[in-house]
PDB file of C-alpha atoms in Angstrom:
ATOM      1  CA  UNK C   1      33.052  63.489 111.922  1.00 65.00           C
ATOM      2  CA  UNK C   2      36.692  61.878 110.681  1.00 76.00           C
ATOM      3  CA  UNK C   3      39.076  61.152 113.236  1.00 86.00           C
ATOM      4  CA  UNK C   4      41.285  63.407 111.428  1.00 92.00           C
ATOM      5  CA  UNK C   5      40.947  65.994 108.446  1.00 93.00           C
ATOM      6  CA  UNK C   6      43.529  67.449 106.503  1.00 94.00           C
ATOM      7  CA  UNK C   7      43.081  70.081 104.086  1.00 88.00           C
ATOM      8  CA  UNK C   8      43.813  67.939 100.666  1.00 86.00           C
ATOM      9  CA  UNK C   9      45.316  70.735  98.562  1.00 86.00           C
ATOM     10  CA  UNK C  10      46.631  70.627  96.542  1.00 92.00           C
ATOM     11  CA  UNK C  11      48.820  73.020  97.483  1.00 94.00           C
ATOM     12  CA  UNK C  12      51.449  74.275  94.593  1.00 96.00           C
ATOM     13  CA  UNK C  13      54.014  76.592  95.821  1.00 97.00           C
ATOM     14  CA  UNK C  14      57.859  77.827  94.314  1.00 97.00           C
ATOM     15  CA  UNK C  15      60.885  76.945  95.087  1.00 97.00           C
ATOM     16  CA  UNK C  16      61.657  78.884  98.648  1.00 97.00           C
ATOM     17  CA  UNK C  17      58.233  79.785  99.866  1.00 97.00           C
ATOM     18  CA  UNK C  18      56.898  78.704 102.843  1.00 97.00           C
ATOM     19  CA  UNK C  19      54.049  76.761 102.894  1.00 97.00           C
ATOM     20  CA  UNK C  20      51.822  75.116 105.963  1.00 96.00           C
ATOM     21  CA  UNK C  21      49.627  72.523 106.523  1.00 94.00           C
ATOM     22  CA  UNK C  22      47.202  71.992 109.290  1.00 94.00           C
ATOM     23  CA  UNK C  23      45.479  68.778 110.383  1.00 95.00           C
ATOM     24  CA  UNK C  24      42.258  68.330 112.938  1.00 95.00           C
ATOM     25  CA  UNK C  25      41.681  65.517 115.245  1.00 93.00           C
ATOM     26  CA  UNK C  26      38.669  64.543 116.604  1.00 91.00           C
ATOM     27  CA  UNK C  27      39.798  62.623 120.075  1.00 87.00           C
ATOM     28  CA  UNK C  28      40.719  64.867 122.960  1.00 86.00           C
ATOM     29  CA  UNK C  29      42.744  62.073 124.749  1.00 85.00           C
ATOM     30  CA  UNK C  30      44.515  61.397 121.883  1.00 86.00           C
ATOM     31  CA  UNK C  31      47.832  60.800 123.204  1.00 85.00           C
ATOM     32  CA  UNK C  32      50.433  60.820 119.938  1.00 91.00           C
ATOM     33  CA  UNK C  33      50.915  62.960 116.977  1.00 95.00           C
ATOM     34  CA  UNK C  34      53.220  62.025 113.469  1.00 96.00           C
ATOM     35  CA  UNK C  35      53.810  63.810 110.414  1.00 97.00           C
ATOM     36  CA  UNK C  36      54.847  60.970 107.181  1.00 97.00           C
ATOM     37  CA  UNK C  37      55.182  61.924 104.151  1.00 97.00           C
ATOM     38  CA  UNK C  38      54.312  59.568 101.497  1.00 96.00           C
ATOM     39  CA  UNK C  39      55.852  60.071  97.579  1.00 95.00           C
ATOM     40  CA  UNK C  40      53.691  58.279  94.619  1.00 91.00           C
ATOM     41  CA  UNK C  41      53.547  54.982  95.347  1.00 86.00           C
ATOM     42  CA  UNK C  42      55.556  54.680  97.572  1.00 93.00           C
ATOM     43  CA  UNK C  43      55.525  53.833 101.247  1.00 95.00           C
ATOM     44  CA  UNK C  44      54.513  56.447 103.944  1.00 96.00           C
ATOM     45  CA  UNK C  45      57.926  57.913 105.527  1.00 96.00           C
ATOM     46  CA  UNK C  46      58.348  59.787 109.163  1.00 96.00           C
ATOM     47  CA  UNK C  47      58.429  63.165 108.670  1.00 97.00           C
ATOM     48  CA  UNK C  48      58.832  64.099 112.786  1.00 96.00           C
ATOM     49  CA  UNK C  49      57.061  62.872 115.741  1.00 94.00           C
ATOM     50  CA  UNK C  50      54.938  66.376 117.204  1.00 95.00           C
ATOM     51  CA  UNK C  51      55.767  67.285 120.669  1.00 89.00           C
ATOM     52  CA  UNK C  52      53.341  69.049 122.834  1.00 89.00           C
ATOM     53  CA  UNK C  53      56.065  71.981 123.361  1.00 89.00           C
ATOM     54  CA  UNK C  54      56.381  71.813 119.500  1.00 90.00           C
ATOM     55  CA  UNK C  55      59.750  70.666 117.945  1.00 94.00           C
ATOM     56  CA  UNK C  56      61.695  71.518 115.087  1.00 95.00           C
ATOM     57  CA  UNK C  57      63.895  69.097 112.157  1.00 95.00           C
ATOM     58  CA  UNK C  58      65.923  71.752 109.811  1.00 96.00           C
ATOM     59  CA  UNK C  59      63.824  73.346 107.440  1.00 97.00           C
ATOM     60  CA  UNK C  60      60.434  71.374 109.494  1.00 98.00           C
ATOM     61  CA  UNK C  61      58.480  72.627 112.154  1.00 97.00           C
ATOM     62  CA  UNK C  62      55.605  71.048 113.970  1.00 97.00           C
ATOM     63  CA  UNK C  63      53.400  72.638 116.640  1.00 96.00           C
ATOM     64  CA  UNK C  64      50.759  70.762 118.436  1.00 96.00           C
ATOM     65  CA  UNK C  65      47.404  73.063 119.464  1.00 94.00           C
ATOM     66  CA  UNK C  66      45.335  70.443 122.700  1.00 93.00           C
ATOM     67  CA  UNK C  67      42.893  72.919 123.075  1.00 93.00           C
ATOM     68  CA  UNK C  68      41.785  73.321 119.347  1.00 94.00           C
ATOM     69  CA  UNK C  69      42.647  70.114 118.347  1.00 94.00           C
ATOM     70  CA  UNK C  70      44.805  70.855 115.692  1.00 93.00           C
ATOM     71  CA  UNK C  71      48.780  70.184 114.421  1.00 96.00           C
ATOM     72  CA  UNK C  72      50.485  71.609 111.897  1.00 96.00           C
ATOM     73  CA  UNK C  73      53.743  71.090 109.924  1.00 97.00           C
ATOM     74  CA  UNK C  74      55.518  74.222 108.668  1.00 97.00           C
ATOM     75  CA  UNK C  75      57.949  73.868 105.835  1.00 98.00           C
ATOM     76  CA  UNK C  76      60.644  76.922 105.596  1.00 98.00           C
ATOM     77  CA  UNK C  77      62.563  77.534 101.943  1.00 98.00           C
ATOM     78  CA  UNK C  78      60.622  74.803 100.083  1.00 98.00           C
ATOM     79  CA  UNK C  79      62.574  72.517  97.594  1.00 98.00           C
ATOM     80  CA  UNK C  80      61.859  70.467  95.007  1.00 97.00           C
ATOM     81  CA  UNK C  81      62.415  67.739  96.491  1.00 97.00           C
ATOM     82  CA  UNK C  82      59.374  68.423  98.927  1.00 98.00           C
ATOM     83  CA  UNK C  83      57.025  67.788  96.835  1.00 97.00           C
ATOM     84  CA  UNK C  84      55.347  64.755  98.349  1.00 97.00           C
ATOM     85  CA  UNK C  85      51.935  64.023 100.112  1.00 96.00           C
ATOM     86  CA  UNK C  86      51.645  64.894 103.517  1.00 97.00           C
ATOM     87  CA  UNK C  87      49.916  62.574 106.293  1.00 96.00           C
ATOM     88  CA  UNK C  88      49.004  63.141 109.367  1.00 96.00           C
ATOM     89  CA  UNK C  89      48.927  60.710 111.724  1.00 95.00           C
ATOM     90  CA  UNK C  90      46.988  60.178 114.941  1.00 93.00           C
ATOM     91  CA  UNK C  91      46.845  57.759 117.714  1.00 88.00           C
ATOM     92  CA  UNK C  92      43.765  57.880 119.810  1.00 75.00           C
ATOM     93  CA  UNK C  93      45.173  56.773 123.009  1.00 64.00           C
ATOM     94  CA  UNK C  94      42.106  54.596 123.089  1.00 59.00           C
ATOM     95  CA  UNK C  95      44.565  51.801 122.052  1.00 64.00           C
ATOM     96  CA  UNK C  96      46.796  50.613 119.478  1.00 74.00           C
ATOM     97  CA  UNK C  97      45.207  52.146 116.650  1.00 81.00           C
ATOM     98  CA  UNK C  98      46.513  55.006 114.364  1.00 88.00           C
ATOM     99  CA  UNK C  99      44.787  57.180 112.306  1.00 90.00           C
ATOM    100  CA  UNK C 100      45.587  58.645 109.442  1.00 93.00           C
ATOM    101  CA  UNK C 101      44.506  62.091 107.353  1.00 93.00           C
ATOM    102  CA  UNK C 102      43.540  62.045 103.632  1.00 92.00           C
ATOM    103  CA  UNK C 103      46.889  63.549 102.920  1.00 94.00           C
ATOM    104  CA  UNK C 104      48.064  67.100 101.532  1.00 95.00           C
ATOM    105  CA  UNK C 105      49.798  67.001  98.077  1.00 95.00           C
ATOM    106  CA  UNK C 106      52.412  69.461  97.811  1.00 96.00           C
ATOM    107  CA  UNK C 107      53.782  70.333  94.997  1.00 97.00           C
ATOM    108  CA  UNK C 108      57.089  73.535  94.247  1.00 97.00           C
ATOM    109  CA  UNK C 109      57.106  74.551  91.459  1.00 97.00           C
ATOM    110  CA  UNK C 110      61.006  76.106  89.964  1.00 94.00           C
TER     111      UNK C 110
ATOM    112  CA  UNK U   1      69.237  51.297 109.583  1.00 73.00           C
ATOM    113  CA  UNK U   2      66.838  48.873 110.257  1.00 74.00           C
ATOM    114  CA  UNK U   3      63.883  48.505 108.133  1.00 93.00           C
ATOM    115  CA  UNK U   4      60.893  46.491 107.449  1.00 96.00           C
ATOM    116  CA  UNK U   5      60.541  44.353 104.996  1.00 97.00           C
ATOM    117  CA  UNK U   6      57.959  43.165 102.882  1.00 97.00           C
ATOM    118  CA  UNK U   7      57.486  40.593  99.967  1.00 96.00           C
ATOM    119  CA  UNK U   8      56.791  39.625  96.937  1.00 97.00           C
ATOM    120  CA  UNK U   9      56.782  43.825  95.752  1.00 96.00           C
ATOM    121  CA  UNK U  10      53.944  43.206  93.632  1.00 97.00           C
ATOM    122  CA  UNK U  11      51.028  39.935  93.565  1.00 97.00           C
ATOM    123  CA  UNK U  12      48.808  39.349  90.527  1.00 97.00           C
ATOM    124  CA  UNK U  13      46.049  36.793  91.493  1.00 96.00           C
ATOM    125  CA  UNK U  14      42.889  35.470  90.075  1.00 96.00           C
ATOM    126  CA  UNK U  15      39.736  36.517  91.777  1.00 97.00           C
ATOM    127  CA  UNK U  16      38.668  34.440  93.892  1.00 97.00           C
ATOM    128  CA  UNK U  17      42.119  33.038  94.977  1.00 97.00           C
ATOM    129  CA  UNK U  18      44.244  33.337  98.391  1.00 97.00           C
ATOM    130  CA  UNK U  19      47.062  35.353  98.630  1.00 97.00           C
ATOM    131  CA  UNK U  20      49.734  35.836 101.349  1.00 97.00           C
ATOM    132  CA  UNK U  21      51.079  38.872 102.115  1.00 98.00           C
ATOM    133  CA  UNK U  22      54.852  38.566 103.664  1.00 97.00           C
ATOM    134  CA  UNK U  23      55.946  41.035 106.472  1.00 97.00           C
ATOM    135  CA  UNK U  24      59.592  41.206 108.266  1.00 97.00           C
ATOM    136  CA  UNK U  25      59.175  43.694 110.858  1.00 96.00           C
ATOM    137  CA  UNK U  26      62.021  45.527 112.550  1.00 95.00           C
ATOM    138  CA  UNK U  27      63.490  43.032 115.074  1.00 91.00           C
ATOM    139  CA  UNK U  28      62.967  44.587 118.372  1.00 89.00           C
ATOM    140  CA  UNK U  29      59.140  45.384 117.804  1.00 93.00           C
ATOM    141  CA  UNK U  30      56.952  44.422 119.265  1.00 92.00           C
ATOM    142  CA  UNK U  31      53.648  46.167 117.554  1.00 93.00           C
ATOM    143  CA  UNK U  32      52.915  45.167 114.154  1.00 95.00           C
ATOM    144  CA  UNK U  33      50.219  46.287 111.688  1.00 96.00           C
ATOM    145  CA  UNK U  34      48.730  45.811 108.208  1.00 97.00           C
ATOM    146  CA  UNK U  35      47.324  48.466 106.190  1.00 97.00           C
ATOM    147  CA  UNK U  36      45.867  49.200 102.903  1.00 97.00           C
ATOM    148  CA  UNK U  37      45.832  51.971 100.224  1.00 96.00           C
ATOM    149  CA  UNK U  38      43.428  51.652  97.172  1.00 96.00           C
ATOM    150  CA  UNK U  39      45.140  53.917  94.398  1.00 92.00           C
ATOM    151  CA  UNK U  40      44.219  57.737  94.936  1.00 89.00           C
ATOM    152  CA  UNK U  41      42.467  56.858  98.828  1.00 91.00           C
ATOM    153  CA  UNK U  42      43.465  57.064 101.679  1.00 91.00           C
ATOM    154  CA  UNK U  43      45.781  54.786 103.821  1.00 93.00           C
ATOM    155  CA  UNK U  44      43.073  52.285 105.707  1.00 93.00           C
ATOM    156  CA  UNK U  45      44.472  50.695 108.650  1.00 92.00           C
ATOM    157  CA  UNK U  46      43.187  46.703 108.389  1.00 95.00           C
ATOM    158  CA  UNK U  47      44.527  45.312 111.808  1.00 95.00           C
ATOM    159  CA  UNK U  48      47.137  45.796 114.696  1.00 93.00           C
ATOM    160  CA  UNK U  49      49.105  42.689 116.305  1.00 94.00           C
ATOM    161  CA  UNK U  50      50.789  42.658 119.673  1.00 92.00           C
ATOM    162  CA  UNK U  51      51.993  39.656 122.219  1.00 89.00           C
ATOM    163  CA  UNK U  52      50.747  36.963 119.179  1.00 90.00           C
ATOM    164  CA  UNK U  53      47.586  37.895 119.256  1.00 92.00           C
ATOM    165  CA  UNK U  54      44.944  40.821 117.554  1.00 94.00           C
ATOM    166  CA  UNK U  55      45.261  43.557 119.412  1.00 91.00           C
ATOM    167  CA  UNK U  56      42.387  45.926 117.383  1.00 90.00           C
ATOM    168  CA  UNK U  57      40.712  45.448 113.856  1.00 92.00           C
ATOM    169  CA  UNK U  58      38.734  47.692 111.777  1.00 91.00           C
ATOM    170  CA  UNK U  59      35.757  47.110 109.650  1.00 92.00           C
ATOM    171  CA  UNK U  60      37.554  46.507 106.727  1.00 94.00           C
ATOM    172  CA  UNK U  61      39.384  43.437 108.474  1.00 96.00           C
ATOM    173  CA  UNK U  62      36.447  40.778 108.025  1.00 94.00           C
ATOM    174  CA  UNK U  63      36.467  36.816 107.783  1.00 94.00           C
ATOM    175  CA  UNK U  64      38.049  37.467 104.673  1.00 96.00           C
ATOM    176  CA  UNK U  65      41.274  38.148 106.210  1.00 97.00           C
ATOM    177  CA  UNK U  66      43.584  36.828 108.908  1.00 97.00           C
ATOM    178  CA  UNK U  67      46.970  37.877 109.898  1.00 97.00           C
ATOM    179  CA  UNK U  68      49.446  35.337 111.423  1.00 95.00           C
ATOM    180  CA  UNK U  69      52.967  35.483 113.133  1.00 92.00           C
ATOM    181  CA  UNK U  70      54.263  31.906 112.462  1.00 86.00           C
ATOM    182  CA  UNK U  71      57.461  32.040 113.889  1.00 87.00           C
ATOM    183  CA  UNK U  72      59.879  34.890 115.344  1.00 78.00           C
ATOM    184  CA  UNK U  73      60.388  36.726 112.478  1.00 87.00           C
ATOM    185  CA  UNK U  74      57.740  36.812 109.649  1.00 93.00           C
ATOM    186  CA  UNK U  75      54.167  38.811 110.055  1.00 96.00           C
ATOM    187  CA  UNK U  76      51.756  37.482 107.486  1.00 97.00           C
ATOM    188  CA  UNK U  77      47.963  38.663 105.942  1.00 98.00           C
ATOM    189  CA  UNK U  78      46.281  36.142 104.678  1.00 98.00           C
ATOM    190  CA  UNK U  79      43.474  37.244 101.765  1.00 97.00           C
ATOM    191  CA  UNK U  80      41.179  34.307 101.021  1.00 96.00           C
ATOM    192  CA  UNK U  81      38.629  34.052  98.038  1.00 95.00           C
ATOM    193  CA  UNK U  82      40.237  37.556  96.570  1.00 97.00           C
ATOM    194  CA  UNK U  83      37.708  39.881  94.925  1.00 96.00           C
ATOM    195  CA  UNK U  84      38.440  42.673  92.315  1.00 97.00           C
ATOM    196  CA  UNK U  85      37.983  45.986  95.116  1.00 96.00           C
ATOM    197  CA  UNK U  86      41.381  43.971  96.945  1.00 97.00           C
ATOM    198  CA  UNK U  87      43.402  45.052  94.492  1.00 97.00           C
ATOM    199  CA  UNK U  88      45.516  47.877  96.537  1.00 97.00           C
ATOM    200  CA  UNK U  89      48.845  48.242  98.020  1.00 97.00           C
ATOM    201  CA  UNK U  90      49.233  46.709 101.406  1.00 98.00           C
ATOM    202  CA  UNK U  91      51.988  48.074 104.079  1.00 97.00           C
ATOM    203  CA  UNK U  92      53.127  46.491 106.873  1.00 98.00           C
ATOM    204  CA  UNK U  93      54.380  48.134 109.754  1.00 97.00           C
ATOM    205  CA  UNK U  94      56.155  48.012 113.325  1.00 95.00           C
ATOM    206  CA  UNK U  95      57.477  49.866 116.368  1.00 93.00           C
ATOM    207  CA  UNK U  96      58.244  49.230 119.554  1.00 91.00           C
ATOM    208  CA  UNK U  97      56.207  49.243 122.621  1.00 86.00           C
ATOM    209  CA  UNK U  98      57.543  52.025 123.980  1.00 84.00           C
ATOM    210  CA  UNK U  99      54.620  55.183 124.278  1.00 79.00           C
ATOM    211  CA  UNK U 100      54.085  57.954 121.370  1.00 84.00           C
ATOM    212  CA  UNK U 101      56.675  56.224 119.197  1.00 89.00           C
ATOM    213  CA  UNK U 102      55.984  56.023 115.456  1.00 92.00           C
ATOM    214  CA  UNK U 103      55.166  53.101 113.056  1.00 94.00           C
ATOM    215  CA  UNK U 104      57.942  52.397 110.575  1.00 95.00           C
ATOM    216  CA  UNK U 105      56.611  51.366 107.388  1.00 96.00           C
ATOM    217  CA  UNK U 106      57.811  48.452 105.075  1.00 97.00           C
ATOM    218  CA  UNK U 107      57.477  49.215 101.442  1.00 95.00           C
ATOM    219  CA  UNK U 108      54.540  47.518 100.090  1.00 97.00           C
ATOM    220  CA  UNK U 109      52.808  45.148  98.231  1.00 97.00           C
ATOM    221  CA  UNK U 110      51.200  45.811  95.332  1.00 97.00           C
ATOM    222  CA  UNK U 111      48.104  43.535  95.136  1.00 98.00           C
ATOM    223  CA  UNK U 112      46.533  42.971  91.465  1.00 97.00           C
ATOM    224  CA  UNK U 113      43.536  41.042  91.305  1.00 97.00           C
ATOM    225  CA  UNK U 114      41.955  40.003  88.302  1.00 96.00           C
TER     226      UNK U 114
END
């Protein structure tokens, strides 16, 4: 099993839908939880950190489920400019190592 | 803001040649880490850094590869005797040692070999 599986789309949506992604980890104990987005070619970027009460960033919200082993990232009123792959990104607690998802490509569509 | 920095942007070797891969991390980090991304994979994490020394590696990071901090600033991966499936883009990143804080990622270099 993958330390963590996203869903790779892709996932093409219009301009001001709302669109979610959801991500599985593997490690119970894992201890911290990051949404990046990366554009083509370029480097990944920090989305939000996910907090266990869940935490929202404008149009961004990220929710954290322990007992299923799942976060998600919710994007409200989609732009253009969203259109990016999505990583998630966990850390194992085991130590200093991260792990990231495949990705999810998003693309909105005008 | 403060942001990582990495150099040269793009590296066309030979097979079979050495390359160095230059990393400025932010300046009060203390974590540092090299990863890799073959086009249309996956990022791969390669290795993790902390208190000058390795602090985990993965698979990927064999005898082939060796990561160095040589003085306060700079964060370096070392590729010797390149091969063609090296050719990817390689980011560096940092954070600070304080828990559940995120990685901030330099830019990249893109690694050609031929």
């Amino acid at each position: 099993r993958k330390e963590v599986e996203q869903d790779p789309g892709p996932f093409n949506v219009p301009e001001g839908a709302t669109v979610a992604f959801n991500c599985t980890y593997s490690n119970s104990a894992s201890q911290s939880f990051f949404w990046y987005r990366q554009d083509c070619r370029k480097e990944p970027k920090l989305l939000m950190s996910v907090y266990s009460s869940g935490n929202e960033d404008g149009r961004f919200t990220a929710q954290l489920n322990r007992a299923s082993q799942y976060i998600s990232l919710l994007i409200r009123d989609s732009k253009l400019s969203d259109s990016a792959t999505y990583l998630c990104v966990v850390n194992m607690g085991t130590g200093n190592q991260f792990y990231f998802g495949t990705g999810t490509s998003l693309t909105v569509i005008p | 803001e403060p942001e990582v920095t990495q150099t040269p942007s793009h590296q066309v070797t030979q097979m079979g040649q050495e390359v160095i891969l230059r990393c400025v991390p932010i300046s009060n980090h203390l974590y540092f880490y090299w990863y890799r991304q073959i086009l249309g994979q996956k990022v791969e994490f390669l290795v993790s850094f902390y208190n000058n020394e390795i602090s985990e590696k993965s698979e990927i990071f064999d005898d082939q590869f060796s990561v160095e901090r040589p003085d306060g600033s700079n964060f370096t991966l070392k590729i010797r005797s390149t091969k063609l499936e090296d050719s990817a883009m390689y980011f560096c990143a940092s954070r600070t040692d304080i828990a559940n804080q995120p990685q901030h990622f330099g830019d990249g270099t893109r690694l050609s070999i031929l």
